[in-house]
């Protein structure tokens, strides 16, 4: 069930020239579908160059150990083995991996593609083998003799901050604490001292993986005479991969072509290079043969960045009427053993006060090292974590004051007229109607009827509760300057090149790779809409650095926010020249001709010329006005004026068996606003898909480490439970549409939002159901065992 | 390890004879020997279902079979579904219902649903969800997939 309500803005003004035209706002058929439905996608492992060799990587079995010796002699003798690299080789041949999004204020932790003297997590690459087949390379790994001397390790973020804890980077970081990042405004401590009520809690967020169905993969080919390294990579950021590989391999960017065609999911895990990318290139360059590495699923669970793990100490102070006067949040994010390309999540701070009008706030981010797989970006990037803490505690506050959680939310929410609003972390919420989403969610889930029904068990003995979770989500980036202040190695803009061709079509070149987000479709819709041609006439060529303008990439729910401006500008430039050339051809003033599908026609006489004819004239320079240059293409770069903040409320109806802790999410409602939806069907798909990832993390997904051995204990597909089709509760989606004033067309990002509210909404539903038992939940994932233990605890 | 086995397989209606390493699994054979890269590999332990193909009409996970076990079998892959540029009705239903995003799992669902449709039965959404539980999708949340399959089963029920 999808409804789009009130297409007009409730606040702010629409900017000039933004009137809705034919294609923007329609569910156009996806450009990507036909090839993917027919098995004609091109994923990285589908690229099989002649004479390709394959790589396998040997990994540390210990969470923390000194490497005493490595003996590769037997493996080198093995038939089919072509090359073996160890840490010392890599140190000689390459530089440490560069970080795209450093932790502000933290020391650098330079790390090479293979471990040097010490390994810092189970799964860290130690040796790489290239052979005539993957099977032979893996056989050879078995013959490599590595002697380790285990040293004490630490797995937990709180334990790691203990002064007695094993030190993970003792030369660079003291006490395993990489940095403390404080932000805030006002005087929250004074407000807390004088508040009527203060609630606080420690909330533990589980370590999970985004689990794309396609693992990481790379094919590297080197032609030394041409100085050309061609890299096919499953990456969200081909231009940034090119930059990083140039830095690490000591090449010029012009020596590298990175190609990302189809990606089998990414969700933030495929941002920038990993050690294996460097290794495949080093082997390919040394051997002058193509080298392929496809991560197997066992490797994936250890070698691709994990996500989320954090402990939030969250505190809310309020008046007795429920009005919040201050919020503080001190949290430790787990970085794992190294600083990955995007490091640990940074957005828990940015939106820590949620949609609430709070001026006195303080947030402190403590970035902690542990002996575990490095943490990286994952859909939401800190926002699901802090939402769990904030929204759980809002309910506790309401219960403590004897108020309704819905009323407490409504009383504290920013109103449309409060926006734009700078929150205590400095984020500027652009526009929106937060309370409307809350009310719509409550109505859809049957909130009033539930409250009116009173407490007590249902006929089947189960207790029923409703939980709410409201949120504001940052999508996109404030500006290039904002990123520069944080040391980020990329910009806030997006770019596009449009080129007319003699068939009458427009080729669209973008560095945004295709990973399921439907950017090919949305981009083509905007170009066809603004230019005025048929949707089918636009062909998107994505993800090849040799064929696309330099850009930023597909992450942070930012692609369309920035790209829509570039697409609009480039389309207008192309359209204006097309009209001039066609007018010359039709012997009319340019303002009297218009593009209509595949032709340009005179408005007065109806005389027309085909786009194919106009484009051919432009390309040859034959039959164009003397003052015009030949050629017909345009490139535009665009940076939006600020980040855009999506928002909404989720509601979960949950039934619980108080004997066993077993619970069911019987209904789940999501009301969401991402501004103007370019393609409503795609928007629904993005929200729904991310919700199911959020539900997975809420209800069972967790990468568990054994504290004693430091081993990942469930790192296989058999042991990590991502939702299958029968596991998904019924989901109802509702949308509002308040255009954002900071983006072209009024769009906001939509790719990540679904991950944010599920855990808090469900936990609040369980706690509502069990309110008479005094249960409050603070730990993710939410399982019957967790609920049962909380019931036991509460009854003591 | 260098042991090779002769196999004769009918793939999408065409008979193929080859010699394959004894330890090569069927998905690798389809992908890297025959170039049928529409069949994907996601876990190599029979959980994710990316590699689902039809062997003698039954949906199986081809990462759990050796290529050698295909000897004498008829195999159907995603490449067999469309005719020329024309998507078949199941593929069209996936397209209409937004049953795919990144598309990596799509061949697995299409082949699972192809086998399902040959039973000629209508199924309710909950039954469809159980039937496709052996294939994972991380993008869509399954809703479009279930709708597409339901529509196709309605169209093909006897």
PDB file of N, CA, C and O in Angstrom, chain A residues 17 64 218 223 380 414 489 491 774:
ATOM      1  N   UNK A  17      11.010  27.432 -12.073  1.00  0.00           N
ATOM      2  CA  UNK A  17      11.436  26.437 -13.059  1.00  0.00           C
ATOM      3  C   UNK A  17      11.341  25.013 -12.557  1.00  0.00           C
ATOM      4  O   UNK A  17      11.903  24.106 -13.147  1.00  0.00           O
ATOM      5  N   UNK A  64      45.154 -11.390  17.390  1.00  0.00           N
ATOM      6  CA  UNK A  64      46.276 -10.504  17.720  1.00  0.00           C
ATOM      7  C   UNK A  64      47.508 -11.391  17.862  1.00  0.00           C
ATOM      8  O   UNK A  64      47.534 -12.274  18.720  1.00  0.00           O
ATOM      9  N   UNK A 218      37.678  -8.268  -8.092  1.00  0.00           N
ATOM     10  CA  UNK A 218      38.505  -7.388  -8.917  1.00  0.00           C
ATOM     11  C   UNK A 218      39.169  -8.211 -10.020  1.00  0.00           C
ATOM     12  O   UNK A 218      39.539  -9.374  -9.806  1.00  0.00           O
ATOM     13  N   UNK A 223      49.256  -3.280 -18.890  1.00  0.00           N
ATOM     14  CA  UNK A 223      50.048  -3.242 -20.125  1.00  0.00           C
ATOM     15  C   UNK A 223      51.180  -2.247 -19.893  1.00  0.00           C
ATOM     16  O   UNK A 223      50.963  -1.028 -19.983  1.00  0.00           O
ATOM     17  N   UNK A 380      22.969   3.850   6.429  1.00  0.00           N
ATOM     18  CA  UNK A 380      22.538   4.479   7.686  1.00  0.00           C
ATOM     19  C   UNK A 380      23.671   5.164   8.410  1.00  0.00           C
ATOM     20  O   UNK A 380      23.501   6.216   8.993  1.00  0.00           O
ATOM     21  N   UNK A 414      10.049  19.415  16.239  1.00  0.00           N
ATOM     22  CA  UNK A 414      10.174  20.682  15.522  1.00  0.00           C
ATOM     23  C   UNK A 414       8.966  20.858  14.617  1.00  0.00           C
ATOM     24  O   UNK A 414       8.519  19.901  13.977  1.00  0.00           O
ATOM     25  N   UNK A 489      38.315  12.934   1.541  1.00  0.00           N
ATOM     26  CA  UNK A 489      39.086  12.989   0.296  1.00  0.00           C
ATOM     27  C   UNK A 489      38.183  12.998  -0.936  1.00  0.00           C
ATOM     28  O   UNK A 489      38.509  12.372  -1.946  1.00  0.00           O
ATOM     29  N   UNK A 491      34.521  15.232  -2.864  1.00  0.00           N
ATOM     30  CA  UNK A 491      33.695  16.432  -2.841  1.00  0.00           C
ATOM     31  C   UNK A 491      32.238  16.124  -2.565  1.00  0.00           C
ATOM     32  O   UNK A 491      31.869  14.992  -2.236  1.00  0.00           O
ATOM     33  N   UNK A 774       7.307  -4.232  33.605  1.00  0.00           N
ATOM     34  CA  UNK A 774       8.463  -3.364  33.862  1.00  0.00           C
ATOM     35  C   UNK A 774       9.669  -3.676  33.003  1.00  0.00           C
ATOM     36  O   UNK A 774      10.811  -3.476  33.425  1.00  0.00           O
TER      37      UNK A 774
END
